[in-house]
Short mmCIF file of C-alpha atoms in Angstrom, two decimals:
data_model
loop_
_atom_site.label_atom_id
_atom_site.label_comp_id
_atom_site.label_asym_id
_atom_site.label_seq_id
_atom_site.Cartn_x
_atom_site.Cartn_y
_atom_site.Cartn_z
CA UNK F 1 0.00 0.00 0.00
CA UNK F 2 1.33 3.43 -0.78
CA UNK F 3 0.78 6.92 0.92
CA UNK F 4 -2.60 8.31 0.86
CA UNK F 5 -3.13 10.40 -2.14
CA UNK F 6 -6.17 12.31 -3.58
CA UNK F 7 -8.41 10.93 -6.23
CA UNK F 8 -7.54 13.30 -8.14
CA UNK F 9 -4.18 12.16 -7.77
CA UNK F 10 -5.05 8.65 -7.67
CA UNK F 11 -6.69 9.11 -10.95
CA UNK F 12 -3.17 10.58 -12.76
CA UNK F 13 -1.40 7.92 -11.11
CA UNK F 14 -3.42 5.16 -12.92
CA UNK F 15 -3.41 6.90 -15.95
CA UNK F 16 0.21 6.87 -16.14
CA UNK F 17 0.95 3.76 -15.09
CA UNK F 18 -1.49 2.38 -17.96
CA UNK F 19 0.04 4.96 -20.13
CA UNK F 20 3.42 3.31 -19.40
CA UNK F 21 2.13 -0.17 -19.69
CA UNK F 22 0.68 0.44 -23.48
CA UNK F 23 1.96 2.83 -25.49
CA UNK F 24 -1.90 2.78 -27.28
CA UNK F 25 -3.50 4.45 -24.63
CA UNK F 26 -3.80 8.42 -25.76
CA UNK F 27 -5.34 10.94 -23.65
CA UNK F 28 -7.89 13.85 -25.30
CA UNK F 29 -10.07 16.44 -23.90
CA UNK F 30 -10.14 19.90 -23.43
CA UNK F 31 -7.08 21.55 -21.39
CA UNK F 32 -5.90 18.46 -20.61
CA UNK F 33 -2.55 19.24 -21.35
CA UNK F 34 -0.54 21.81 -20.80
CA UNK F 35 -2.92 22.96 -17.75
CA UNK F 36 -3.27 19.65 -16.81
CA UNK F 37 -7.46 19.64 -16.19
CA UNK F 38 -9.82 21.42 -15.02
CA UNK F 39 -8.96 19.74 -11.95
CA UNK F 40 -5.42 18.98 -12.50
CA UNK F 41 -5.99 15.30 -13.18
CA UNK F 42 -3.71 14.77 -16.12
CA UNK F 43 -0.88 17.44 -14.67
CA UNK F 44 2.33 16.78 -16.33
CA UNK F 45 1.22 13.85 -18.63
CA UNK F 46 1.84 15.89 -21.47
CA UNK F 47 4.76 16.70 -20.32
CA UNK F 48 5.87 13.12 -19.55
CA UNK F 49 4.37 11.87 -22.31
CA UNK F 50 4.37 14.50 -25.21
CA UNK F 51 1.31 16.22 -27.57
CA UNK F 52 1.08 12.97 -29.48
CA UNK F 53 -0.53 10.93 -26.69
CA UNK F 54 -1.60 13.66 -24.41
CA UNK F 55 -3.71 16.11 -26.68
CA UNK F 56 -5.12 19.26 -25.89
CA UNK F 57 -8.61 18.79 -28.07
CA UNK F 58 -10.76 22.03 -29.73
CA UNK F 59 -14.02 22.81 -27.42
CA UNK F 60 -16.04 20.32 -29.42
CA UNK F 61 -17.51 17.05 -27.23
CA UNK F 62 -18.31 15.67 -30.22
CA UNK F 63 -15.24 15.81 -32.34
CA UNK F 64 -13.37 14.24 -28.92
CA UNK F 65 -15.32 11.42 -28.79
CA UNK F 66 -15.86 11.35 -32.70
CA UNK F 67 -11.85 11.38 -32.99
CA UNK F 68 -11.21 8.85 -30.00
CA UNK F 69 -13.62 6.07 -32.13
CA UNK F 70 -11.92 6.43 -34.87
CA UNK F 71 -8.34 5.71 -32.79
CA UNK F 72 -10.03 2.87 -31.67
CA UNK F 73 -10.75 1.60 -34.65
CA UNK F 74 -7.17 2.08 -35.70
CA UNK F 75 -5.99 0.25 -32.72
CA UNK F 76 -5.66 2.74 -30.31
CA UNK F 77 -6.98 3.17 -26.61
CA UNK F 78 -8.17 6.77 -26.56
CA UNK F 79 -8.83 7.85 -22.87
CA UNK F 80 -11.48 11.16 -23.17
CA UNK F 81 -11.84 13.72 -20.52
CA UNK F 82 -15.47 15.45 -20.26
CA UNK F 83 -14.73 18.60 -18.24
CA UNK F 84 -17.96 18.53 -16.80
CA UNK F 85 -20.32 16.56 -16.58
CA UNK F 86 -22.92 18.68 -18.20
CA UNK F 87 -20.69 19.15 -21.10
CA UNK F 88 -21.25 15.87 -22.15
CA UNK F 89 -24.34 16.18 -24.33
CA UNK F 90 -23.15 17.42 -27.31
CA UNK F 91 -21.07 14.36 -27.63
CA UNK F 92 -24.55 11.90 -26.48
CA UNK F 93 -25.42 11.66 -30.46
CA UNK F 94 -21.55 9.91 -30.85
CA UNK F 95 -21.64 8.07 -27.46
CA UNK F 96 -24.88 6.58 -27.99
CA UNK F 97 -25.54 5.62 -31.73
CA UNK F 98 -22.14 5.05 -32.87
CA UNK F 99 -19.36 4.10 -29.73
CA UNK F 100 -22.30 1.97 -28.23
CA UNK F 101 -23.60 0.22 -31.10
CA UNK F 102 -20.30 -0.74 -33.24
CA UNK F 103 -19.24 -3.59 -31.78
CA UNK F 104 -22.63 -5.29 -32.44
CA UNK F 105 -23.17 -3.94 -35.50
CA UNK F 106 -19.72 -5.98 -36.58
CA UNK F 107 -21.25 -8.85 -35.33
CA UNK F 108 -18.28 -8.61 -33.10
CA UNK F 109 -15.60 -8.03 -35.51
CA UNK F 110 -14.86 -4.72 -34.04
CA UNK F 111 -13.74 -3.74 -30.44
CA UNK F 112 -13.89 0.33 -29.33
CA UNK F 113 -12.07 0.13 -26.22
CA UNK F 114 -12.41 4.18 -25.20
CA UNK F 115 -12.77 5.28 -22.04
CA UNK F 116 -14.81 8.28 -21.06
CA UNK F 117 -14.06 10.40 -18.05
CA UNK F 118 -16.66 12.42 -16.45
CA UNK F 119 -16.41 14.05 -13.95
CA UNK F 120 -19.69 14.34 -12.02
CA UNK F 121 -22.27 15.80 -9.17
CA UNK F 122 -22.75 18.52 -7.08
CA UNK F 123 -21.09 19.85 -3.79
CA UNK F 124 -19.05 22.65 -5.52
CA UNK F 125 -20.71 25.52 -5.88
CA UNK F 126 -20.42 25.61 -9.44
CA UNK F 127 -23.01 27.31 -11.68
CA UNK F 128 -25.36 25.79 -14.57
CA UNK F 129 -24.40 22.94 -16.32
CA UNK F 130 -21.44 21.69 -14.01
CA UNK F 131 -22.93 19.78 -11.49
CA UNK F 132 -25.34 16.87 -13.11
CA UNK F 133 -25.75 13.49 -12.60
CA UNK F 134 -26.27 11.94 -16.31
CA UNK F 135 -25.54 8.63 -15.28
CA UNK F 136 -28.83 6.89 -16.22
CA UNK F 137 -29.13 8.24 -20.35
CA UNK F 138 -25.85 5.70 -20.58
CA UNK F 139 -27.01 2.86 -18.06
CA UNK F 140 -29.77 2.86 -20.17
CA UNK F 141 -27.79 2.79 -23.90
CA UNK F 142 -27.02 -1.01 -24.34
CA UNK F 143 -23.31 -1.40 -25.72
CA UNK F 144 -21.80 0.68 -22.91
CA UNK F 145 -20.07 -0.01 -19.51
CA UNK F 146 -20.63 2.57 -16.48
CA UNK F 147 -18.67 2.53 -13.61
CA UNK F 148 -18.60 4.94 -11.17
CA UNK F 149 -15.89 5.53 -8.06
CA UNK F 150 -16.20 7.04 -4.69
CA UNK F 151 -12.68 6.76 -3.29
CA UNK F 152 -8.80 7.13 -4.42
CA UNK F 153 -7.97 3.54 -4.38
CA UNK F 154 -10.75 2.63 -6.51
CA UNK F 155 -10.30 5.36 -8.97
CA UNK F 156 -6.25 3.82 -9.30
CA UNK F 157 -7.66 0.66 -9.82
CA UNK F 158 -11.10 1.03 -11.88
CA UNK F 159 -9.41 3.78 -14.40
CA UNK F 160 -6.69 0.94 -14.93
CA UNK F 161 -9.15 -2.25 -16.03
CA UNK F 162 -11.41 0.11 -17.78
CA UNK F 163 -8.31 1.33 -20.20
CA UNK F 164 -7.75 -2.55 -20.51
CA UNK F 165 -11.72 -3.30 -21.15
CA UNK F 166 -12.15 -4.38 -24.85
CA UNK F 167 -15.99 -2.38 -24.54
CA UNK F 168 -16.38 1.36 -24.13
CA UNK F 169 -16.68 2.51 -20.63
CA UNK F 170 -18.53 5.55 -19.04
CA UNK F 171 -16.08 6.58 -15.73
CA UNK F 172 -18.00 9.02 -13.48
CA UNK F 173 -15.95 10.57 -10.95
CA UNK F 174 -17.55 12.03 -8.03
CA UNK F 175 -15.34 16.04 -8.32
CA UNK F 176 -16.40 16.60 -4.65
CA UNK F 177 -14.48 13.99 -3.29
CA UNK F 178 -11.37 14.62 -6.03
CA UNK F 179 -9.79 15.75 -2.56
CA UNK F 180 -10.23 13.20 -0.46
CA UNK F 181 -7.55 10.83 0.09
CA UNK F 182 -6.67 7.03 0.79
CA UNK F 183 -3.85 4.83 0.04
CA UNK F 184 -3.59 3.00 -3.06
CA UNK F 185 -3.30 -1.04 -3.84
CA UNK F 186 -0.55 -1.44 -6.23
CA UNK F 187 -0.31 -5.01 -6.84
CA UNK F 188 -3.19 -6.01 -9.74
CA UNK F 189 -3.36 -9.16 -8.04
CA UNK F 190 -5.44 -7.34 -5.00
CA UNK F 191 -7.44 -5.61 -7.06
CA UNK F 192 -11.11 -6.04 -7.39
CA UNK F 193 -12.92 -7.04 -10.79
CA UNK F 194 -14.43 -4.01 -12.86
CA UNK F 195 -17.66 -4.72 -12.03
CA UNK F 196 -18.03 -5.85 -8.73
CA UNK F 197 -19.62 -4.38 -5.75
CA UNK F 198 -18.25 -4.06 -2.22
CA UNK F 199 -19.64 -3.64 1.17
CA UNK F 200 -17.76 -0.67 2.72
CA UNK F 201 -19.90 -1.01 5.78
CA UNK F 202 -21.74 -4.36 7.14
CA UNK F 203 -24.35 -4.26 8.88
CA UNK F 204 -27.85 -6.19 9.46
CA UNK F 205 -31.01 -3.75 9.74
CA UNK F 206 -31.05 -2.09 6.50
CA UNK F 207 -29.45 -2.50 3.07
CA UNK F 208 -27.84 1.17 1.98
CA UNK F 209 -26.85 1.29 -1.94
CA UNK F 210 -25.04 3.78 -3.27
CA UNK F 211 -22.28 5.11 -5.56
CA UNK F 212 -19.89 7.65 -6.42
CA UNK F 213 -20.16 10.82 -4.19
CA UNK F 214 -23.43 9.19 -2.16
CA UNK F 215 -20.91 6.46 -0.72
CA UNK F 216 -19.19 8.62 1.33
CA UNK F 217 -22.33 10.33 2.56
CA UNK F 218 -24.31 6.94 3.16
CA UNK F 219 -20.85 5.92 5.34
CA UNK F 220 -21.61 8.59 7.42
CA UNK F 221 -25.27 8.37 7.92
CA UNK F 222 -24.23 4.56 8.94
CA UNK F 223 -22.23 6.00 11.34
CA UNK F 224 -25.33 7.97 12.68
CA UNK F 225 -27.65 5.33 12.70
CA UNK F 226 -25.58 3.33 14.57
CA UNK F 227 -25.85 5.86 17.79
CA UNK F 228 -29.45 5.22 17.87
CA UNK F 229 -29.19 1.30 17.23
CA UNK F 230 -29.63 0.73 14.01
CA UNK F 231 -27.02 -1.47 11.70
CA UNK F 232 -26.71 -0.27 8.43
CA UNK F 233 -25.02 -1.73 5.54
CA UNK F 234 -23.73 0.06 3.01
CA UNK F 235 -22.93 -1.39 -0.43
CA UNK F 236 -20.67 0.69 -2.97
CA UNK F 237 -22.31 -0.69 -6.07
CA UNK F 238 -19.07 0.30 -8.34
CA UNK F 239 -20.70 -0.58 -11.44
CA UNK F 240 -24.17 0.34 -13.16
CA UNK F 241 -23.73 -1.67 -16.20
CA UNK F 242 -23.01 -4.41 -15.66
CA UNK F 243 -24.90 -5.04 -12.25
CA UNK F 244 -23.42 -7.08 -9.52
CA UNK F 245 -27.12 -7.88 -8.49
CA UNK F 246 -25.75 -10.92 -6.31
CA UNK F 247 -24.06 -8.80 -4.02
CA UNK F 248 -27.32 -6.83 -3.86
CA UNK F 249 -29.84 -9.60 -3.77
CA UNK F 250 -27.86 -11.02 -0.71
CA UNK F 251 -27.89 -8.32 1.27
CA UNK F 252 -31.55 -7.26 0.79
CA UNK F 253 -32.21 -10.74 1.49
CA UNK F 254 -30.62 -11.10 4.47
CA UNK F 255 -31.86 -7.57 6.10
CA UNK F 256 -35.07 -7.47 4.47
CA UNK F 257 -34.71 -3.69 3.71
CA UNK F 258 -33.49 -1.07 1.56
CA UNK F 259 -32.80 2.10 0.58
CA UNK F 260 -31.16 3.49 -2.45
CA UNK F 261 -29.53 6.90 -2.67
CA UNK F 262 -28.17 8.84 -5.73
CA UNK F 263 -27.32 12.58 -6.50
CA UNK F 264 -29.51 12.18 -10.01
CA UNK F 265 -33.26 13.16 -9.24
CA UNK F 266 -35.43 10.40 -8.50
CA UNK F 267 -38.01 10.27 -11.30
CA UNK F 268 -36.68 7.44 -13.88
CA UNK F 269 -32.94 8.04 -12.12
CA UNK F 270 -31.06 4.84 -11.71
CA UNK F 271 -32.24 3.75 -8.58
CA UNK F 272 -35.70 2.98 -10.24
CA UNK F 273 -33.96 0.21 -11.58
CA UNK F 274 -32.25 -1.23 -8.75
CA UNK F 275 -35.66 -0.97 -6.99
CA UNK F 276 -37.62 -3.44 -9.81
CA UNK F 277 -35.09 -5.78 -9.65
CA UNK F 278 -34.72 -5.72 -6.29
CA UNK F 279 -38.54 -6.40 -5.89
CA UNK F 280 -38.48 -8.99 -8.49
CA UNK F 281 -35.55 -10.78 -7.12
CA UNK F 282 -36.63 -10.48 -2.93
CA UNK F 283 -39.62 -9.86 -3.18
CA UNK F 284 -40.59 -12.49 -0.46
CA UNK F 285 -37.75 -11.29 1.93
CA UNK F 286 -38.50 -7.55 1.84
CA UNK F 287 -40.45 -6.30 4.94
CA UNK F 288 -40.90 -2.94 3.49
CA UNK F 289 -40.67 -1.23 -0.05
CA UNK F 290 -37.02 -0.24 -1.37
CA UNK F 291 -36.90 3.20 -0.89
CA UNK F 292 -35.51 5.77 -2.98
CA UNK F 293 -33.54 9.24 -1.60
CA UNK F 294 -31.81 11.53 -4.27
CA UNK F 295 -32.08 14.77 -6.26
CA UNK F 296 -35.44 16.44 -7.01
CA UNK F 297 -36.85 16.52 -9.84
CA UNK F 298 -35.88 20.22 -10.46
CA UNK F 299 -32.66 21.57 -12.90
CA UNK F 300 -29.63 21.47 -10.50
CA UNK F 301 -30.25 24.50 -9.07
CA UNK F 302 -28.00 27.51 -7.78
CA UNK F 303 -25.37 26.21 -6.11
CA UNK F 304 -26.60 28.33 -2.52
CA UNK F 305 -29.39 26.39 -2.94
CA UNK F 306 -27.64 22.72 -3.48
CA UNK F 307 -27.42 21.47 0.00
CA UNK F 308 -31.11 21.09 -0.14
CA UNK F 309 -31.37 19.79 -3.60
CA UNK F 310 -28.56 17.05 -2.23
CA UNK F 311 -29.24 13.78 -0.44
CA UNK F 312 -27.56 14.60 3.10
CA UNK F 313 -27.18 12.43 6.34
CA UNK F 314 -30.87 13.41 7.87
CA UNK F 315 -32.99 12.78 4.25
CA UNK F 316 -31.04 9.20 4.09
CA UNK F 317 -31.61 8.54 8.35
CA UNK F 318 -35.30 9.49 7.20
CA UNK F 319 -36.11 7.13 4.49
CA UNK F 320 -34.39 4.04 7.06
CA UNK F 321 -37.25 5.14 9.55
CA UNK F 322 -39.81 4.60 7.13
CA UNK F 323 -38.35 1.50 5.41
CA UNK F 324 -39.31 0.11 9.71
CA UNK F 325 -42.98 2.11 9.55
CA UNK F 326 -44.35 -0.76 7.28
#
């Protein structure tokens, strides 16, 4: 294990060391070179590297991701930041009805493996348009992967397999928790699969899924709960397509309830998913409904007005009280 570093840091660590490994793997987006991100997540790759693998792209989403399939196609692993998370629409026509649908419309001659970075949620203060929480448009576009972190080591490790993934994979990265830091697992051999989930917190009352920046938050209402008697457990889903629903189902099975929480507002958000399968599947084991706590269904709003708009510790302690009122 090395010294705690951010995610943010985590994040330019994996990218190197895949960038090191293969000398396929390119990096593209906006200001990703010389200034490093938006963030700073690729500083000094260009330098490292050079402007031939780490390229500063025009302000055009759908040229990037337009470019990067064709790079695949030419054997290359194009790597494409999203500055925000917002900014990723303009590229949805590319994402969705050309990087998701090649591989099957070569009957599986062709493989596109790009990788696109997005940055996501709230809990910045940014303004319009930085601060969304798209994740469901691509969960829902067959032909894609989405995985989404919540902490440094995973972000090392899940930016890593999804470089090496012969499919296209969405990478959300929760940008409020680009500061927080953990150590990282160097040795591949430790490292989780792609697309499994974890519990980060066992427990036996209640069933708490969750990914990207809600992890953190559920962790702490856990931690909450647990002062007034109640055992949470707290399930880092890590991927959205594919679903570890096994890791699910045998949790909700075992406590009987469960409550989903995601930054995206509720209506059709990605939790209404988890919560039919999870009915289908335990249907017989659930004491009360799955319950869902996340954004409203509002635009993101101001960012003064965001801490209401966000799932926090006392909306996630509520909807455990009601998942016992049945």
């Amino acid at each position: 294990m090395s010294e705690p570093v951010t995610m943010a840091r985590a994040i330019n660590h994996g990218l190197r060391r895949a960038m090191e490994d293969d000398a396929k793997v390119v990096v593209m987006g906006e200001d990703v070179g010389k200034l490093g991100g938006v963030f700073r997540v690729t500083d000094g790759l260009q330098k490292d590297f050079g402007e031939e693998r780490v390229i500063d792209t025009p302000l055009a989403e759908s040229g990037i991701i337009g470019t990067a399939i064709g790079l695949a196609l030419r054997g290359y692993r194009p790597v494409c930041e999203i500055q925000f998370d917002g900014f990723v629409f303009p590229a949805a026509d590319q994402i969705i009805t050309q990087l998701a649908k090649m591989r099957m419309r070569s009957l599986g001659k062709l493989e596109l493996p790009v990788v696109v970075r997005i940055p996501c949620g709230g809990g910045i203060g940014a303004v319009e348009h930085h601060s969304e929480s798209p994740e469901a448009y691509f969960t829902h576009t067959a032909g894609l992967r989405v995985v989404a972190c919540s902490n440094p080591a995973d972000a090392y490790t899940m930016i890593q397999q999804s470089i090496a993934s012969p499919d296209p994979v969405i990478f959300f990265e929760p940008k409020r928790r680009y500061w927080d830091k953990a150590p990282l697992e160097e040795d591949p051999a430790r490292w989780a699969p792609l697309h499994e989930a974890r519990v980060v917190h066992p427990g036996e009352h209640v069933t708490v899924l969750a990914y990207g920046p809600a992890v953190k938050t559920c962790l702490e209402a856990a931690g909450a709960a647990a002062e007034e008697g109640r055992s949470l457990e707290v399930i880092d889903l890590r991927s959205l397509n594919p679903l570890d629903i096994g890791a699910v189902v045998a949790s909700v099975e075992r406590t009987g309830r469960c409550v989903v929480v995601h930054e995206a507002p509720v209506f059709s958000g990605y939790g209404a998913e988890l919560a039919a399968r999870i009915t289908e599947r335990c249907f017989y084991r659930l004491e009360s409904p799955v319950l869902r706590v996340g954004g409203f269904s509002t635009p993101y709003p101001p960012s003064r007005l965001e801490d209401h708009y966000l799932p926090d510790l006392d909306r996630i302690l509520d909807a455990v009280d009601r998942t016992f009122s049945w």
